[in-house]
CSV table of C-alpha atoms in Angstrom, one decimal:
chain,number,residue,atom,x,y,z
A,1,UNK,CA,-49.0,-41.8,-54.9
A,2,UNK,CA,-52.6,-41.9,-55.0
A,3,UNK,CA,-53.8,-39.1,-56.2
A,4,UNK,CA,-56.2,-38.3,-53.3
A,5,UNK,CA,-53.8,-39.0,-50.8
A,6,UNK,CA,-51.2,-36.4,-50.2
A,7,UNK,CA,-52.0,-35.3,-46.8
A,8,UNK,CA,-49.7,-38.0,-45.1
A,9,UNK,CA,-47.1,-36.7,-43.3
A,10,UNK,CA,-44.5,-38.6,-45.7
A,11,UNK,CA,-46.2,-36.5,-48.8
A,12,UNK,CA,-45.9,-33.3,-47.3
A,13,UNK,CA,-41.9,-33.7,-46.6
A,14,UNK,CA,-41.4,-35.1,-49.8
A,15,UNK,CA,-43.6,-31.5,-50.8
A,16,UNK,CA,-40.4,-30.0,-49.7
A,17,UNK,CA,-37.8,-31.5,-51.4
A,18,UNK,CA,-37.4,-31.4,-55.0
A,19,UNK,CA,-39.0,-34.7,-55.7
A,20,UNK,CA,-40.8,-35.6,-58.2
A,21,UNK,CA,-44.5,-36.7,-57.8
A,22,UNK,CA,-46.6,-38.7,-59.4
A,23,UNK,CA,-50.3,-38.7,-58.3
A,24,UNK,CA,-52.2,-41.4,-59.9
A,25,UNK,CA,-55.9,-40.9,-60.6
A,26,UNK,CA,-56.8,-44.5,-60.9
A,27,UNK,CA,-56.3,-45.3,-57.1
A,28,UNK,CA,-59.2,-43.8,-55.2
A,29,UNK,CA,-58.8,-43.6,-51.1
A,30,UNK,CA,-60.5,-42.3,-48.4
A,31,UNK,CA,-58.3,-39.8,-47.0
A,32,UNK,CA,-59.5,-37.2,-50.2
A,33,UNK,CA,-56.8,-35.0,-49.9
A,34,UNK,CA,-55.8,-33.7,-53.8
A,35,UNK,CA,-52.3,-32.2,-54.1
A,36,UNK,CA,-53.3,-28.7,-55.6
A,37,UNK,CA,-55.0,-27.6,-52.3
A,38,UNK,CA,-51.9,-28.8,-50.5
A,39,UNK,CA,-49.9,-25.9,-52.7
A,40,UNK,CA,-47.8,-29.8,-54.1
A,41,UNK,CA,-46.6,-29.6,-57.6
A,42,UNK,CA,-47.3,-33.3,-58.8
A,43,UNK,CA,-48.0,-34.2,-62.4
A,44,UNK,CA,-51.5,-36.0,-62.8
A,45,UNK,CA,-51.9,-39.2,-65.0
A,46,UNK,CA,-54.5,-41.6,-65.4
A,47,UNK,CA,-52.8,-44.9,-64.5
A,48,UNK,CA,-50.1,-46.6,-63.1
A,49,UNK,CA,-49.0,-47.8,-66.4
A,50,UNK,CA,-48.5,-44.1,-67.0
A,51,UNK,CA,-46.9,-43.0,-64.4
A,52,UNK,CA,-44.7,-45.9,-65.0
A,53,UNK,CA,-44.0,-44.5,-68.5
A,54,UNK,CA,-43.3,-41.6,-67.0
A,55,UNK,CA,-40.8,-42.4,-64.9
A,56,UNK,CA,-38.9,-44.2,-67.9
A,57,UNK,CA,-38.9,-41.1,-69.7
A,58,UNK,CA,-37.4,-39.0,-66.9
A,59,UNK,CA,-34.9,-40.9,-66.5
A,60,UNK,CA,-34.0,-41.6,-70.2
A,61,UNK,CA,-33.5,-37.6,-70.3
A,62,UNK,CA,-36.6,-37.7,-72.6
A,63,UNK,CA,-39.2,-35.2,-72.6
A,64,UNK,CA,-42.7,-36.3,-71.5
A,65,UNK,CA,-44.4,-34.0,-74.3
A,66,UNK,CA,-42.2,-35.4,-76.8
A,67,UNK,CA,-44.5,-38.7,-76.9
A,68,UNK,CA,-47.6,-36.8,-76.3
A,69,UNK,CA,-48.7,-35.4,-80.0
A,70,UNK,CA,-50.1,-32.1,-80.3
A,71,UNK,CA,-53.3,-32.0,-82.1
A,72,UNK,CA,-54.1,-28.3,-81.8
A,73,UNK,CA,-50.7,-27.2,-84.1
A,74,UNK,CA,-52.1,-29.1,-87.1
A,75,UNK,CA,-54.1,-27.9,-89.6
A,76,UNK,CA,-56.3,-30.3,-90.8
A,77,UNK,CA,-58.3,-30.0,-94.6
């Protein structure tokens, strides 16, 4: 979903099941409504490319983080 549109009434009942959502920051509307205000626990990504990848992942059984690498744990010279 857009990630400044989560105050449709479709949103908020998915809100209350334990769906996952996607708000993508690429697709700008009018409404303005974020989903942290809303109390919504979506994940944020940039694109819908990403959110794409996402998806494949979660439903793979593979962990998001595990393709995302962690800079701060190394110790560069």
């Amino acid at each position: 979903i857009p990630a400044t549109a989560c105050g449709g009434s479709a949103m908020l009942s998915f809100s209350q099941l334990q769906t996952q959502i996607i708000a993508v920051e690429e697709n700008q509307t009018t409404m303005e409504v974020p989903p942290e205000p809303l109390g919504i626990k979506a994940i944020r990504v940039n694109s819908y490319l990403e959110a794409l990848g996402l998806l494949v992942t979660h439903r793979a059984g593979i962990s998001p983080n595990a393709l995302s690498p962690s800079l701060s744990s190394k110790n560069w010279v």
